[in-house]
Coordinates of C-alpha atoms and ligand atoms in Angstrom, one line a residue:
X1484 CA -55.1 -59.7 15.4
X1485 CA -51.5 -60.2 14.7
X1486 CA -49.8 -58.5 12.2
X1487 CA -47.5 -59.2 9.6
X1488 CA -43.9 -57.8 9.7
X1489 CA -44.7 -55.1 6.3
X1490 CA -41.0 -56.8 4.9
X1491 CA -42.6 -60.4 4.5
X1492 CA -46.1 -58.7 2.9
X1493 CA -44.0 -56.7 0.7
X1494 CA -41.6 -59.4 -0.4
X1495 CA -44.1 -62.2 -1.1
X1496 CA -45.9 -59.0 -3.0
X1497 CA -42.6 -58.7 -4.9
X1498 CA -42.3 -62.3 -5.7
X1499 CA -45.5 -63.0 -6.6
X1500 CA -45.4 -60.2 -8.9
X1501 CA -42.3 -61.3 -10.1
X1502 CA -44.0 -65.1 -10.9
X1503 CA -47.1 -63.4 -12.6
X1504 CA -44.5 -61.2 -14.7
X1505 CA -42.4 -64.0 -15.8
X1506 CA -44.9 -66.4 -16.1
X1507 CA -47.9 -65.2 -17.4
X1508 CA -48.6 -62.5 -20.2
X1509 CA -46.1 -59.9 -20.5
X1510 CA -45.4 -60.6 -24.3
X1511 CA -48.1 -62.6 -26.4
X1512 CA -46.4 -65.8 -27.4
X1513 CA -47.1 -64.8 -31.4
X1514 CA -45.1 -61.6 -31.1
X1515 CA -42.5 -62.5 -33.2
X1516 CA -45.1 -63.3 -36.4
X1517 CA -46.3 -59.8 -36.3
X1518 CA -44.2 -59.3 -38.9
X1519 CA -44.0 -55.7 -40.6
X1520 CA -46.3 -54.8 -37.0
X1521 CA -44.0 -56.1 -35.0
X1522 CA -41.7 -54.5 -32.1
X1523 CA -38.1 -53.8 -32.3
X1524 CA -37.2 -56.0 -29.4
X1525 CA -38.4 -58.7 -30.9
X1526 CA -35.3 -58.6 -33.0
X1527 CA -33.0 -57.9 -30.0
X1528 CA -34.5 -59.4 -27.1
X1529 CA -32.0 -57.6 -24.8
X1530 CA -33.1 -54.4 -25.4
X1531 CA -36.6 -55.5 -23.7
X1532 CA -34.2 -55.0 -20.1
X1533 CA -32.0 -51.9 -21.3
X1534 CA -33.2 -49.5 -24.2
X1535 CA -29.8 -48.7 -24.2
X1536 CA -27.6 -52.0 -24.4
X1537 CA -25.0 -52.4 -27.2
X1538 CA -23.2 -55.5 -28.2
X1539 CA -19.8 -54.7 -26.5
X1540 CA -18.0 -56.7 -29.5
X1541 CA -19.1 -54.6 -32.2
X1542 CA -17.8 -51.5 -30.9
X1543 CA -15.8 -49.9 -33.9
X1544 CA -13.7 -47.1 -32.1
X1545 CA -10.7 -46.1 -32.9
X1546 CA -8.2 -49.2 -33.8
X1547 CA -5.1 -49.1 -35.0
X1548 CA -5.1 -49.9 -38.5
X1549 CA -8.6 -48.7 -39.6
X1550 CA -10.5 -45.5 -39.3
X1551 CA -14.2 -45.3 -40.1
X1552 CA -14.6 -42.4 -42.5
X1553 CA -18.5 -42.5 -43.2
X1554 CA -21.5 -44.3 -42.4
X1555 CA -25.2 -44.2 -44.2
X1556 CA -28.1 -45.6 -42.3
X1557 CA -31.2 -46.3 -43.9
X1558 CA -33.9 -46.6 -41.4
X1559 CA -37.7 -47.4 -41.2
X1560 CA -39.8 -45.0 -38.9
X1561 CA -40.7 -46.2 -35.7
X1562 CA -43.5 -47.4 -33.8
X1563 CA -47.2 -45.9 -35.8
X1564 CA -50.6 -45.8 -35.5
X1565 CA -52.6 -48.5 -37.9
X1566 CA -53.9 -46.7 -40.9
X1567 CA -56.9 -45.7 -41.7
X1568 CA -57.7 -48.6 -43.6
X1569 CA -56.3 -51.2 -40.4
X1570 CA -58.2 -49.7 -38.3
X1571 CA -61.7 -49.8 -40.5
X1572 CA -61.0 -53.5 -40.3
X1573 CA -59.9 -53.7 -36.4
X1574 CA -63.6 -51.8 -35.6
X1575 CA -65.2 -53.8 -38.2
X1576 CA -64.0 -57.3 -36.3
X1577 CA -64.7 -55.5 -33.0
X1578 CA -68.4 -54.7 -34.1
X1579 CA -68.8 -58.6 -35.4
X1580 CA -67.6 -59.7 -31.8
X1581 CA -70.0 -57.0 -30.0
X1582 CA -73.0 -58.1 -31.8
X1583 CA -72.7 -61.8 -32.4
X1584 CA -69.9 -63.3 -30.1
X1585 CA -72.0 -62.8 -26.6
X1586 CA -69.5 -64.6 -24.3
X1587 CA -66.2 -62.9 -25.6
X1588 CA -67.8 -59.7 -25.0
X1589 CA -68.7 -60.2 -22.1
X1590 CA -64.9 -61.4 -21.1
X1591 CA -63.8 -57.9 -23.0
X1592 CA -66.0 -55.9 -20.8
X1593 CA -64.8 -57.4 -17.7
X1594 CA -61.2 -57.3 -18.8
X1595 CA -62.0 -53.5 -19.3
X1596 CA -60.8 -53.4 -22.7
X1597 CA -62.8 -50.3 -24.9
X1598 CA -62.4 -49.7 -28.4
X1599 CA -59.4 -46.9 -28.9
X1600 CA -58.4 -47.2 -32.7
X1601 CA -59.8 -44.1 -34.6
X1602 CA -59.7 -43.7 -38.1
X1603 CA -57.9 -40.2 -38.1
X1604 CA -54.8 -42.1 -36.3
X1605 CA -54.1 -42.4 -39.6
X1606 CA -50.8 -44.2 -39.5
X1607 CA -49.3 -41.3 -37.0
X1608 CA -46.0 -42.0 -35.2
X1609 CA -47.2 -43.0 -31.2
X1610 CA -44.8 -42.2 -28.5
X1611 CA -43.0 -45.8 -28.4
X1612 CA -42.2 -44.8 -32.2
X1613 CA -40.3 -41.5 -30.7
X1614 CA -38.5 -43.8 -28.4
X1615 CA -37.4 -46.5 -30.7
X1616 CA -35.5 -43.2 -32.8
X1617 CA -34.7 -41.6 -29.6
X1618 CA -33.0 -45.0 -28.3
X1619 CA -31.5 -46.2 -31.9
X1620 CA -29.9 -42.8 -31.9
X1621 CA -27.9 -43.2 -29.0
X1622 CA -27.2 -46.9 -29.2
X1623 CA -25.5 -45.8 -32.7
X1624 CA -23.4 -43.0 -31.1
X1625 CA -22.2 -45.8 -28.9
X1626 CA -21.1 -47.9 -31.3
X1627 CA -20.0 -46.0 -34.0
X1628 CA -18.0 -43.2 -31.3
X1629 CA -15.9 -41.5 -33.9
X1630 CA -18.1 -41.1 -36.9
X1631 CA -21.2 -39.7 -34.7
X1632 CA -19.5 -37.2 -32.6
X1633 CA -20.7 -34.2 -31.0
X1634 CA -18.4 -32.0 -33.3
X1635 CA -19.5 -33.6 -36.6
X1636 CA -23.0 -33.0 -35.2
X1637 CA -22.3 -29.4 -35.1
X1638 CA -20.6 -28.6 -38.3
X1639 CA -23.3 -30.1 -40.2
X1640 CA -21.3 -33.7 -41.2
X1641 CA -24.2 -35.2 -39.9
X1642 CA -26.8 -35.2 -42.7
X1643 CA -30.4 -35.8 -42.3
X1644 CA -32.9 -36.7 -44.9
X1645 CA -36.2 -38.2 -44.3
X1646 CA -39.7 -39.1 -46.3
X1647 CA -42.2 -36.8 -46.1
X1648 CA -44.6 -38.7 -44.7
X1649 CA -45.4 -37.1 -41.1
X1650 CA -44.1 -40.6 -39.2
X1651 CA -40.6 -40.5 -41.1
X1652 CA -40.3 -36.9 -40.0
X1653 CA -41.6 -37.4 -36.4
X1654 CA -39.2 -40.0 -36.2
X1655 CA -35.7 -38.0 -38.0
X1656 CA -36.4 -35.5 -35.6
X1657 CA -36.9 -38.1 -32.7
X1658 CA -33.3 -39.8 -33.6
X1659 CA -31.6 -35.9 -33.3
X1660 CA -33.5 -35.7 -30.0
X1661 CA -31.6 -38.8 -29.0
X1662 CA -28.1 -36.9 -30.6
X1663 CA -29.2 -33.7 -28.6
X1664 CA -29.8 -36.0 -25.5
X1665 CA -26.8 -37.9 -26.0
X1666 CA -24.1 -35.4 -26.2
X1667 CA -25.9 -33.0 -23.7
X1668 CA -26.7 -30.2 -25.7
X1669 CA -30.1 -28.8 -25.4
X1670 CA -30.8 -26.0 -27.3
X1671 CA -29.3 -27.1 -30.3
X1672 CA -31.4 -27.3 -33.7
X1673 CA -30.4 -29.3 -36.9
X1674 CA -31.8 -29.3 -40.2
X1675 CA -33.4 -32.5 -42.1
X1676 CA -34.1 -32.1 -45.8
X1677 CA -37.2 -34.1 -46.8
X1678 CA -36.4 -36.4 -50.2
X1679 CA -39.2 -38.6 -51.5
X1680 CA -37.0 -39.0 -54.8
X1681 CA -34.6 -41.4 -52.8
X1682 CA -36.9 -42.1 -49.5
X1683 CA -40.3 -42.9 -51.5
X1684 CA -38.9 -44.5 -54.9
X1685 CA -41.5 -46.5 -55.8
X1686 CA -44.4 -43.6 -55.8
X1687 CA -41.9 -41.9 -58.5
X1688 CA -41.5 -45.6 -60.5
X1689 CA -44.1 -45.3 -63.2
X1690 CA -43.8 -49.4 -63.9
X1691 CA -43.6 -50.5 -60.3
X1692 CA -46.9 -48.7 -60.0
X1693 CA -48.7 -49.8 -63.4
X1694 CA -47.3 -53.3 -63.4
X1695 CA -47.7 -54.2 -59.4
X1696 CA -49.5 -51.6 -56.9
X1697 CA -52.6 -51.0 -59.5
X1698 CA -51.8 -54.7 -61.0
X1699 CA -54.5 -57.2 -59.6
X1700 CA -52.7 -60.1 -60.8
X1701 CA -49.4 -58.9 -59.1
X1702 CA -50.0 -60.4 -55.5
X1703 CA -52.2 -63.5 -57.2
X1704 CA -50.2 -65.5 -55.0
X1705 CA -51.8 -63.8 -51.7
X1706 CA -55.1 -64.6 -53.1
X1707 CA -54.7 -68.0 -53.6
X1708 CA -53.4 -68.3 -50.2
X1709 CA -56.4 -67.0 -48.8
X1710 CA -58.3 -70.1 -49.9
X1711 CA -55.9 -72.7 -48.8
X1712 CA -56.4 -75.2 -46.4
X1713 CA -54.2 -73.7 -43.9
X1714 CA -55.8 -70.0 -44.2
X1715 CA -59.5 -71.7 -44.0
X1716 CA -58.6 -73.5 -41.0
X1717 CA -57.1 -70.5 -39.2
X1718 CA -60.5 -68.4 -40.1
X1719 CA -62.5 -71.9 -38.3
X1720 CA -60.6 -71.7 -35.4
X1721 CA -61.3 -68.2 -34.8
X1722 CA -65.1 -68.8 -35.7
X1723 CA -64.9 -71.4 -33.1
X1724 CA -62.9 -69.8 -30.0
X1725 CA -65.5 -67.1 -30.5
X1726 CA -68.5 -69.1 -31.2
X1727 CA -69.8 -67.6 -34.3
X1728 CA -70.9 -69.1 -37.7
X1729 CA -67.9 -69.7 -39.9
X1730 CA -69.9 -67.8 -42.7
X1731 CA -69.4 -64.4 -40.7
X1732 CA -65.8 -64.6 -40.7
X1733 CA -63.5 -63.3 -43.9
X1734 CA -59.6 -62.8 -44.4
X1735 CA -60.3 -59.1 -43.2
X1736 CA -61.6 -60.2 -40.5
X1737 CA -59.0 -62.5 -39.1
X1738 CA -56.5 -59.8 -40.5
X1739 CA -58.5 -57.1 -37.9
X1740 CA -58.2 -59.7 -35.0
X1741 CA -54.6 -60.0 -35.3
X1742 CA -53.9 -56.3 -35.6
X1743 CA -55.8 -55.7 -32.3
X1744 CA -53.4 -58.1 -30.1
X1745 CA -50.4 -56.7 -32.4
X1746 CA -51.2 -53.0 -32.0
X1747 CA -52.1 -53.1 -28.6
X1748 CA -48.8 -54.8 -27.9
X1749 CA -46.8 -52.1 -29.9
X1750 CA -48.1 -49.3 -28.8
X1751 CA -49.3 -50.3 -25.2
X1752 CA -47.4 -52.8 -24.5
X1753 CA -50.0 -55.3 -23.3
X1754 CA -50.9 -58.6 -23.9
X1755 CA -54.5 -57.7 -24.4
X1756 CA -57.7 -60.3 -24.9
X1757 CA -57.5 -60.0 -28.4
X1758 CA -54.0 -62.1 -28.2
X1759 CA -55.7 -65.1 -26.7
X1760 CA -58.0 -66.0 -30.0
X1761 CA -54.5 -67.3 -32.0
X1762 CA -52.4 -70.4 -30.8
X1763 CA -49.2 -70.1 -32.2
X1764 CA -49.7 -71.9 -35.5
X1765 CA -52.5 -69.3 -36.4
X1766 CA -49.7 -66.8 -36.2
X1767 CA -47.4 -68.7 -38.3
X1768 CA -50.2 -69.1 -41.1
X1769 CA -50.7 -65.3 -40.6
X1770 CA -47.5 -64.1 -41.2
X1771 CA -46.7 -66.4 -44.3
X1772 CA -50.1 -64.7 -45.7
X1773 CA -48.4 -61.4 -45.3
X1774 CA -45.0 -62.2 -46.2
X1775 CA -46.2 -63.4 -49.4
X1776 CA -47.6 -59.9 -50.1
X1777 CA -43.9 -58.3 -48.9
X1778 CA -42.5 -61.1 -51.1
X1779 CA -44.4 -60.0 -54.2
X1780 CA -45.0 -56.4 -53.6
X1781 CA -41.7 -55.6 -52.5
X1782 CA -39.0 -58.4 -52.9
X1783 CA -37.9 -61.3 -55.5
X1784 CA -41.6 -61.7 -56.7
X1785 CA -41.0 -59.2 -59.5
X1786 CA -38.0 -58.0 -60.5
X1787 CA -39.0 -54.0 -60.8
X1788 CA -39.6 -54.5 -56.8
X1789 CA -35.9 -53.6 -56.6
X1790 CA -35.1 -52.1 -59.4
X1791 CA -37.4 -49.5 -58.3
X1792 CA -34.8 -48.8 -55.7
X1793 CA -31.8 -48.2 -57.9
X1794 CA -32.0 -44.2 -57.0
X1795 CA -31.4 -44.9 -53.2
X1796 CA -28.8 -47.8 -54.2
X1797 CA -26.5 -45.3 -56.4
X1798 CA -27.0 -42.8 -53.7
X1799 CA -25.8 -45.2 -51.1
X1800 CA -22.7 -45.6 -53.6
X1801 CA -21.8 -42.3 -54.5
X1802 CA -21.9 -41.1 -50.9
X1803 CA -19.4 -44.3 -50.0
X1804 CA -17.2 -43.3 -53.0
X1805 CA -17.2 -39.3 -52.2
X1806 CA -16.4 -40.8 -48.7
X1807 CA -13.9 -42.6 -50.3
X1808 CA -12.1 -39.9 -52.3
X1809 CA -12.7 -37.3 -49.6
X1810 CA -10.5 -39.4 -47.0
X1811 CA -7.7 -39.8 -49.2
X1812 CA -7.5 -35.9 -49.4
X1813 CA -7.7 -35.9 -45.8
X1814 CA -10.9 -34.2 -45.1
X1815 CA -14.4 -36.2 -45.1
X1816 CA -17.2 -33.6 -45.3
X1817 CA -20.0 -35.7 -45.0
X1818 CA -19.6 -38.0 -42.1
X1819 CA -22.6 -39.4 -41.0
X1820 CA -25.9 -39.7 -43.6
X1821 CA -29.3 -40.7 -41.5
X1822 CA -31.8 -41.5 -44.1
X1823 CA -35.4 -42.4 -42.9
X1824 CA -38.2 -44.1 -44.8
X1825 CA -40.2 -47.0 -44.8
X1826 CA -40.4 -50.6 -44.9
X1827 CA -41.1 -50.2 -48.0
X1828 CA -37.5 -48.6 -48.5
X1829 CA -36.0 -51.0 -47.0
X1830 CA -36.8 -53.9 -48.4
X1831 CA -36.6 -53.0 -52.2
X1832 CA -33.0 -52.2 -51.6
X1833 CA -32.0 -55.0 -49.5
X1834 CA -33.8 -57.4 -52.2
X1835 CA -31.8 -55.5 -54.8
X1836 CA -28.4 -56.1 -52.4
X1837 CA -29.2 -59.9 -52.9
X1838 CA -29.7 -60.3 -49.4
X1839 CA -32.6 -62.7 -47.3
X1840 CA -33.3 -64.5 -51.0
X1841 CA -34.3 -68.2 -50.5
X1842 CA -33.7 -70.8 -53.0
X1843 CA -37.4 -71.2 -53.7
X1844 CA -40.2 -68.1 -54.1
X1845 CA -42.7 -67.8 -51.4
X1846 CA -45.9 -69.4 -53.3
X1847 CA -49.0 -69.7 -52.0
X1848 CA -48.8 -73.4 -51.7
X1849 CA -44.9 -74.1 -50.1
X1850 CA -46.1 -72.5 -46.9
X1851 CA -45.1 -75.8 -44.6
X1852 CA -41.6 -76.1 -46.7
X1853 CA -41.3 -72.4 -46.3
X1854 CA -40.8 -72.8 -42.5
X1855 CA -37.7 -71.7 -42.2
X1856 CA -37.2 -69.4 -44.8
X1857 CA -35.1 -66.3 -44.0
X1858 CA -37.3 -64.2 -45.7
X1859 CA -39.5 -63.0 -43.0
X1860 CA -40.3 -59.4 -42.5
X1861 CA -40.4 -59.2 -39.2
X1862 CA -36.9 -60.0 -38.5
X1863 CA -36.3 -57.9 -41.1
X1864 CA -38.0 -55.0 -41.0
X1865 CA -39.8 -54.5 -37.9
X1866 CA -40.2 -51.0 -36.4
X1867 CA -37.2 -48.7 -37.0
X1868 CA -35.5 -51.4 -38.7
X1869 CA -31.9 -50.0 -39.8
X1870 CA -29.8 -50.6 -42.5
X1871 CA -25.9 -49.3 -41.4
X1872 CA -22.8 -49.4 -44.1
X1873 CA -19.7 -48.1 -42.7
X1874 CA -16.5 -47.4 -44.6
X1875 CA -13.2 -47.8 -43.3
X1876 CA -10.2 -46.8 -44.2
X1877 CA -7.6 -49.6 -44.2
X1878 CA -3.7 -49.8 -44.8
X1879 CA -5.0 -52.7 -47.7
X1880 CA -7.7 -50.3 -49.2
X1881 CA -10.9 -49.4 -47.9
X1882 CA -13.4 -51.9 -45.9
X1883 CA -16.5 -52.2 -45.6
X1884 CA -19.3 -53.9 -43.1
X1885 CA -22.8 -53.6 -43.3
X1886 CA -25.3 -54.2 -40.3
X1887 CA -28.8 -54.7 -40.0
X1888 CA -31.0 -53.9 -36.8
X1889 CA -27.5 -53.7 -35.2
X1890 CA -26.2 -57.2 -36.2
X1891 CA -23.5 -58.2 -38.7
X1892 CA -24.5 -58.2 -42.4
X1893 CA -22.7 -60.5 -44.6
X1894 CA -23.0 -59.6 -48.5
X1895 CA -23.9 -62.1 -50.7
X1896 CA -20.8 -63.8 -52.7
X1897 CA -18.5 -62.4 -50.1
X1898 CA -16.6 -64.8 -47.5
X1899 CA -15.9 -62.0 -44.6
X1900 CA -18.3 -59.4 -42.3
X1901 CA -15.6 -56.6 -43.2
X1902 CA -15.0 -57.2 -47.1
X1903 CA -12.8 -54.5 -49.2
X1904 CA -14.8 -51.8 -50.5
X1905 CA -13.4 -52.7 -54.3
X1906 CA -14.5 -56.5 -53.8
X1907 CA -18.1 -55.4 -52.5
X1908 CA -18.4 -53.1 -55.7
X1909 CA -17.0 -55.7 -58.3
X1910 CA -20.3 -58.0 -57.0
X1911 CA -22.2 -55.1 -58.1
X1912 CA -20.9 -54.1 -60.8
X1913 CA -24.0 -54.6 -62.9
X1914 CA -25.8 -52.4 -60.8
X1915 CA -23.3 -50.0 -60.2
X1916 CA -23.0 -49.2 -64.3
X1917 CA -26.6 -49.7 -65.0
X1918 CA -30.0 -50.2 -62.6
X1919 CA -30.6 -46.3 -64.0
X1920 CA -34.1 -45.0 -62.2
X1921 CA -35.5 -43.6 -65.2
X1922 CA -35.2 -46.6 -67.6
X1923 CA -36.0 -48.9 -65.2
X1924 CA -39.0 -47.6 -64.0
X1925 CA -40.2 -46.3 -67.2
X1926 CA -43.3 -47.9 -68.5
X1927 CA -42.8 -49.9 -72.1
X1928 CA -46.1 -49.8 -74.0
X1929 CA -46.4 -53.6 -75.1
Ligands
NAG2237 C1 -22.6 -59.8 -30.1 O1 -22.0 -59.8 -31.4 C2 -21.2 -61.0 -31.6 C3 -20.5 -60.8 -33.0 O2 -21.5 -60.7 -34.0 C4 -22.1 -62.2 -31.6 O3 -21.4 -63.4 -31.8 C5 -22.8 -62.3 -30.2 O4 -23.8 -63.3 -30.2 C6 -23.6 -61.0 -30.0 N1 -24.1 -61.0 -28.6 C7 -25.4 -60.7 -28.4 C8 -25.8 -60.7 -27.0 O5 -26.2 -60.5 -29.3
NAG2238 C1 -45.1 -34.8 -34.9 O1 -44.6 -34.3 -33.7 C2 -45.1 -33.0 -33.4 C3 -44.3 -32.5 -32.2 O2 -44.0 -33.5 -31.3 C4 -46.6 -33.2 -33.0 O3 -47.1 -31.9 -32.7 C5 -47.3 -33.8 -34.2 O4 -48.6 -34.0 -33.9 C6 -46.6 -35.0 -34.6 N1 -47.2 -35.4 -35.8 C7 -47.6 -36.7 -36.1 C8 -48.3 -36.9 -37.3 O5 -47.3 -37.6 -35.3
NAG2239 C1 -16.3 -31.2 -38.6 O1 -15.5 -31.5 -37.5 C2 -14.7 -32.7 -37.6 C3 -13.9 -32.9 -36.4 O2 -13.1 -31.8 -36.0 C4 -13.8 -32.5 -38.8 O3 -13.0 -33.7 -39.0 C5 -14.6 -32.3 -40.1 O4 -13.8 -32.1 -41.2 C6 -15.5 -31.1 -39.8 N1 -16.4 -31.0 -41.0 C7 -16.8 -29.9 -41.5 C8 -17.7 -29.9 -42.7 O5 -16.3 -28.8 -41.2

């Protein structure tokens, strides 16, 4: 028996590896419809290579004419658990393929896939969650070199203020790990104050949560959908990859499918089984179905969607003008502000900002005119999605620049990425001397 040189075994081991990896089924080819389930990196592919990559061009050390003086970020915790509720319909889909879909599960056995959702993961940060803070944190200290700084760190000009809810804090204290990590300074311990007044508006807006989250009629529009052609169809071809009547399949049901292939993809980072029952215009159909509900839960389908965020919005402004004011005497005292929440923080505020609004509402019958709307949550808010205003202070008068998930934000009605502060607040002027929390949110007996 001859025997190989061990250099040519190992390197056609190595390449074909390398040919599985980039050919086959690292990432499903729906991740990026997950929407409001979906990773990170599908928003920044070039983080899938280096956690730690920032876009060398938006760097904003020190220049010569302007100095950042503060910066707020807004930011949705990371990586979670499904919720109770998720995973009630993941088993219940799981059960319906056990008992009535013989040959797929049979393929799931083999493939050595076991049920691992519980109900008491409960929404819970997982460890990918941690990292995506852990990761952001440091990527931000990159970029922003003078503003998040080990000394401001120290003397308490970094601020931290988080939701209650145990993933928001999980995650605030994963993002001062990454700080800690960052600057080399184990040991160390920071505060976070826990705020659900500003983090969790909409539990505290009386007429967001009579007139849309106990309101039936509210998300009518995601209803309807469900009874559309295109939803139908979608439920069929599930029925039929998996051989089962099309009378034992519902919306939850196709909803529990997806969030297997998503979850397991988020949190595991496989391409599991599950993945295989959608083709790519399933997906599509699926995430218009649950865009709709972001559209008229939490966006421009009612207008007390973001005006339920007009606490957090005159918080973002009164920090920018104390900023402000503070720089001009010459000592900033709040440097940095990390505020962590929800999607569902984020996207009342940036709806309230004007941004991502396209000319038509998301119905439940545009879906194939809607195809390339720029509302879609998942570019927008996918795990630890961030929100970052930074103020500058310029020989012409203060700047401003907004980012989201680490890109360039452009405000609506503004012709420049790095508008003056006074020309960002005369656009909001309205806002700015009205949008008050406790008349907009209080219920009117009609
Ligand atoms: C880096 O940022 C610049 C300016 O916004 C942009 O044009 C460029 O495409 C970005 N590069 C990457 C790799 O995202
Ligand atoms: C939060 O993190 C702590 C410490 O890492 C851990 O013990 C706890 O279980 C976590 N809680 C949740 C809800 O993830
Ligand atoms: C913290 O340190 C920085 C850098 O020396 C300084 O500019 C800032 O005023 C200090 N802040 C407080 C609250 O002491």
């Amino acid at each position: 028996m001859i025997l190989k040189d061990p250099r040519v075994i190992f390197s056609a081991y190595l390449s074909f590896s390398l040919i599985t990896c980039l050919t086959c089924c690292d990432i499903p080819r729906i991740a990026t419809y997950f929407g409001t389930k979906g990773r990170y990196e599908e928003v920044n592919t070039y983080l899938i290579n280096d956690k730690l990559a920032v876009n060398e061009t938006l760097i904003r050390g020190a220049s010569s004419t302007c100095s950042a003086v503060h910066l707020t970020a807004v930011i949705r915790h990371g990586t979670r658990y499904p919720t109770t509720k998720n995973v009630k319909k993941m088993k219940d889909f799981y059960n319906l393929v056990q008992s009535n879909a013989p040959d797929w599960s049979h393929k799931l056995n083999q493939s050595l896939w076991k049920m691992w959702y519980t109900e008491d993961m409960d929404g819970r940060l997982v460890q990918k969650g941690r990292e995506d803070h852990t990761n952001l944190a440091k990527r931000l200290a990159k970029y922003f070199p003078t503003l998040i700084t080990e000394e401001n760190l120290r003397n308490g000009s970094i601020k931290f203020i988080t939701s209650s809810k145990h993933r928001c804090v999980n995650s605030t204290i994963a993002f001062k790990t990454g700080l800690i990590e960052y600057f080399g300074i184990g040991g160390e311990e920071f505060d976070h104050e826990v705020n659900d007044a500003l983090m969790r508006f909409f539990d505290a807006c009386a007429k967001w949560v009579a007139e849309v989250e106990k309101n039936k009629l509210a998300l009518k529009e995601v209803d309807l959908f469900n009874g559309t052609p295109e939803m139908k169809r979608t439920a069929e071809k599930l029925a039929d990859r998996l051989q089962v009547p099309y009378s034992q399949l519902t919306a939850d049901s196709v909803e529990g499918a997806l969030y297997l292939c998503a979850y397991d993809f988020a949190i595991k980072s496989i391409n599991s089984l599950w993945c295989q029952l959608f083709d790519e215009m399933d997906a599509k159909v699926i995430e218009y179905a649950t865009d709709l509900k972001q559209f008229w839960k939490r966006s421009y389908g009612h207008e007390i969607n973001s005006k339920s965020s007009c606490a957090l919005f005159h918080d973002l402004f009164k920090r920018l003008d104390q900023a402000a004011s503070d720089s001009r005497s010459g000592h900033v005292s709040e440097a940095v502000t990390i505020q962590v929440g929800h999607a569902e923080t984020l996207l009342p505020l940036l709806t309230l900002l004007g941004l991502f609004k396209d000319i038509e509402p998301l119905t439940s019958t545009n879906f194939a005119t809607q195809a390339d709307r720029i509302f879609r949550a998942g570019r927008i808010v996918p795990y630890a999605a961030n929100l970052v205003v930074v103020l500058y202070n310029c020989p012409e008068g203060f700047r401003l620049e907004a980012r989201l998930n680490e890109k360039p934000l452009r405000l609506p009605k503004l012709d420049t990425d790095f508008p003056l502060f006074d020309d960002v607040k005369r656009n909001y002027a309205e806002l700015l001397q009205g949008c008050n929390p406790k008349t907009e949110c209080e219920l009117t007996n009609v």
